[in-house]
XYZ file of C-alpha atoms in Angstrom:
187
model
C -10.164 -19.972 -16.317
C -8.405 -17.698 -16.894
C -8.734 -13.469 -16.754
C -10.646 -11.183 -19.374
C -8.422 -9.355 -21.517
C -8.465 -5.533 -19.916
C -9.654 -6.870 -16.938
C -7.188 -6.386 -14.025
C -6.546 -5.930 -10.350
C -6.248 -2.159 -10.710
C -8.921 -1.693 -13.173
C -10.780 -3.652 -10.845
C -9.927 -1.557 -7.490
C -10.563 1.383 -9.676
C -14.331 0.749 -10.215
C -15.574 0.314 -7.079
C -13.787 2.593 -5.963
C -15.717 4.539 -8.673
C -18.819 3.055 -6.848
C -18.133 3.485 -3.636
C -17.652 6.893 -3.693
C -20.564 7.728 -5.520
C -23.298 5.198 -3.981
C -21.593 4.225 -0.854
C -19.137 0.659 0.505
C -22.433 -0.658 1.435
C -23.660 -0.431 -2.677
C -20.443 -2.381 -3.922
C -20.810 -5.625 -4.376
C -19.534 -8.441 -6.359
C -22.602 -8.691 -8.373
C -23.012 -4.339 -8.884
C -19.180 -4.628 -9.884
C -19.358 -6.789 -12.777
C -22.714 -5.386 -13.894
C -20.376 -2.135 -14.232
C -17.781 -3.875 -15.679
C -19.200 -5.788 -18.609
C -18.713 -8.600 -17.176
C -20.306 -12.171 -14.598
C -18.858 -11.601 -11.448
C -17.256 -15.394 -11.436
C -14.923 -13.457 -13.633
C -13.680 -11.228 -11.213
C -12.527 -13.631 -8.800
C -9.591 -14.795 -10.572
C -8.389 -11.557 -9.542
C -9.530 -11.200 -5.979
C -10.815 -13.550 -3.326
C -14.163 -12.886 -3.002
C -15.876 -9.579 -1.153
C -13.703 -9.224 1.244
C -10.950 -9.674 -0.638
C -12.037 -6.844 -3.178
C -12.335 -4.272 -0.076
C -9.105 -5.740 1.419
C -7.778 -3.969 -2.132
C -9.734 -0.970 -1.956
C -8.577 -0.676 1.552
C -4.918 -0.473 0.531
C -5.875 1.385 -2.722
C -7.262 3.774 -0.642
C -4.239 4.262 2.241
C -2.327 4.154 -0.771
C -3.918 7.718 -2.891
C -4.597 9.257 0.629
C -0.737 8.951 1.648
C 0.184 9.666 -1.577
C -2.258 13.600 -1.785
C -0.621 14.607 1.924
C 2.750 13.410 0.412
C 2.304 15.549 -2.374
C 0.805 18.640 -0.254
C 3.812 18.734 1.326
C 5.905 20.318 -0.557
C 8.767 21.662 0.900
C 7.405 22.540 3.987
C 8.201 22.030 7.423
C 6.258 22.845 10.951
C 3.114 24.515 11.336
C 2.628 24.806 7.072
C 3.617 21.059 6.786
C 0.936 20.328 9.537
C -2.269 22.675 8.532
C -1.023 20.849 4.342
C -1.267 17.183 6.032
C -5.088 18.396 7.144
C -5.987 20.065 4.117
C -4.677 17.353 1.816
C -7.181 14.645 5.013
C -9.479 16.391 4.705
C -9.814 16.662 1.088
C -8.806 13.045 0.469
C -12.213 11.785 2.870
C -14.142 14.748 1.000
C -13.583 13.774 -2.378
C -13.257 9.431 -1.798
C -16.206 8.997 0.479
C -16.316 5.285 0.969
C -12.719 4.687 -0.640
C -11.983 7.143 2.689
C -14.410 4.520 5.372
C -11.898 1.814 3.697
C -8.703 3.182 4.410
C -9.580 3.480 9.125
C -9.650 -0.641 9.338
C -7.536 -2.417 11.603
C -5.173 -4.686 9.552
C -5.578 -7.985 9.666
C -1.805 -9.903 11.556
C -1.059 -11.065 8.379
C -1.644 -8.561 5.455
C 1.950 -7.159 5.257
C 0.597 -5.405 1.657
C -2.184 -3.170 4.270
C 0.566 -3.135 6.864
C 3.002 -1.470 4.349
C 0.999 0.782 3.316
C -0.227 2.145 6.659
C 3.089 2.410 7.829
C 4.485 4.716 4.682
C 1.601 7.019 5.756
C 2.391 6.828 9.611
C 6.325 6.982 8.657
C 5.291 10.801 6.893
C 3.283 11.682 9.578
C 6.231 11.241 12.153
C 9.224 12.527 10.098
C 6.573 15.197 9.604
C 6.644 16.222 13.367
C 10.185 15.525 13.959
C 9.932 18.799 13.384
C 9.185 19.197 16.982
C 12.557 17.545 18.216
C 10.003 14.869 19.269
C 11.209 10.907 20.357
C 9.560 8.202 18.645
C 7.172 7.175 21.221
C 5.582 10.643 21.939
C 5.395 10.982 18.060
C 3.534 7.693 17.234
C 0.585 9.540 19.995
C 0.358 12.359 18.729
C -0.513 11.393 15.505
C -3.107 9.143 16.868
C -4.646 11.803 17.746
C -4.319 14.029 14.365
C -5.091 11.306 13.095
C -8.435 10.640 15.790
C -9.084 14.638 14.984
C -9.294 14.473 11.502
C -10.807 11.081 11.302
C -13.830 12.864 13.317
C -13.547 16.275 11.446
C -14.736 13.870 8.773
C -16.526 12.115 9.637
C -18.582 15.222 11.459
C -18.997 16.766 7.882
C -19.612 14.220 5.932
C -22.662 13.297 7.803
C -24.166 17.578 7.579
C -22.604 17.484 11.181
C -21.154 21.643 11.112
C -25.025 22.978 9.833
C -23.589 26.626 11.532
C -22.989 29.091 9.063
C -19.090 29.555 9.322
C -16.700 28.307 6.869
C -15.498 24.594 7.731
C -12.585 25.039 6.533
C -11.581 27.902 8.956
C -12.676 25.566 11.631
C -10.155 23.409 10.768
C -7.180 25.709 9.948
C -7.349 27.224 13.583
C -8.817 23.988 15.580
C -4.750 22.223 14.224
C -2.830 25.559 14.862
C -4.674 25.415 18.714
C -4.110 21.734 18.594
C -0.329 22.659 17.558
C 0.316 24.908 19.889
C -1.037 22.673 22.518
C 1.538 20.141 21.141
C 4.844 23.097 21.429
C 3.462 22.950 25.134
C 3.389 19.320 26.082
C-alpha cells in the first residue's frame, strides 16, 4: 500500500502533537489521529510503527522543539543570564506544549539512536552553557541533571495548578534559579 499523497511523517507528528497539547497525551490514539487527518487508521502504519512508534516520534519532535527554543533563547548570553534564559524557555515550552513536553521526559531505548541523538544535542547545549562556570564535564552533567530536575518539578507543579499563592510564578522561577546559581558558585 502506498502512502496517501500529502500525508508524511512530519504532518502526522504535528497533528498528533496538536492533539497531545490540546487534549492530553492519553487522547493521542491512531483512531483519533486518523480522524483528524481524514484517513483510515491503517494508513498511518505507512509512516509510523503503531502507537508506540508514533509516541516515539512525538518524543523526538518534542526534544527537537525544546532544544530549538532553548538555543533561540540563548542568543549572545552567557553565565547567569544564559541559565535564566534557558530556564524561561524550558518552562515556556512546557506551558505551550504540555502533551509533547510529557513525552520528552521518557528514558530512551538503548537502540533508539534518533532519540538519543536528539537528547544529546540538548545536553550538549546545556553543558556548553555551563562551561562559563569552569566546571569539568562530569560535574556539568550533575549540574544539568539538577537543573533539569528542578525545571521539570517546577513545570509539573505549575501544570497541576500547585502554585495557588498570589506571588508571581515567573518571579518564583527567577528567584529560585538565581539561588541555584549562587549555590553553584560555592560548590
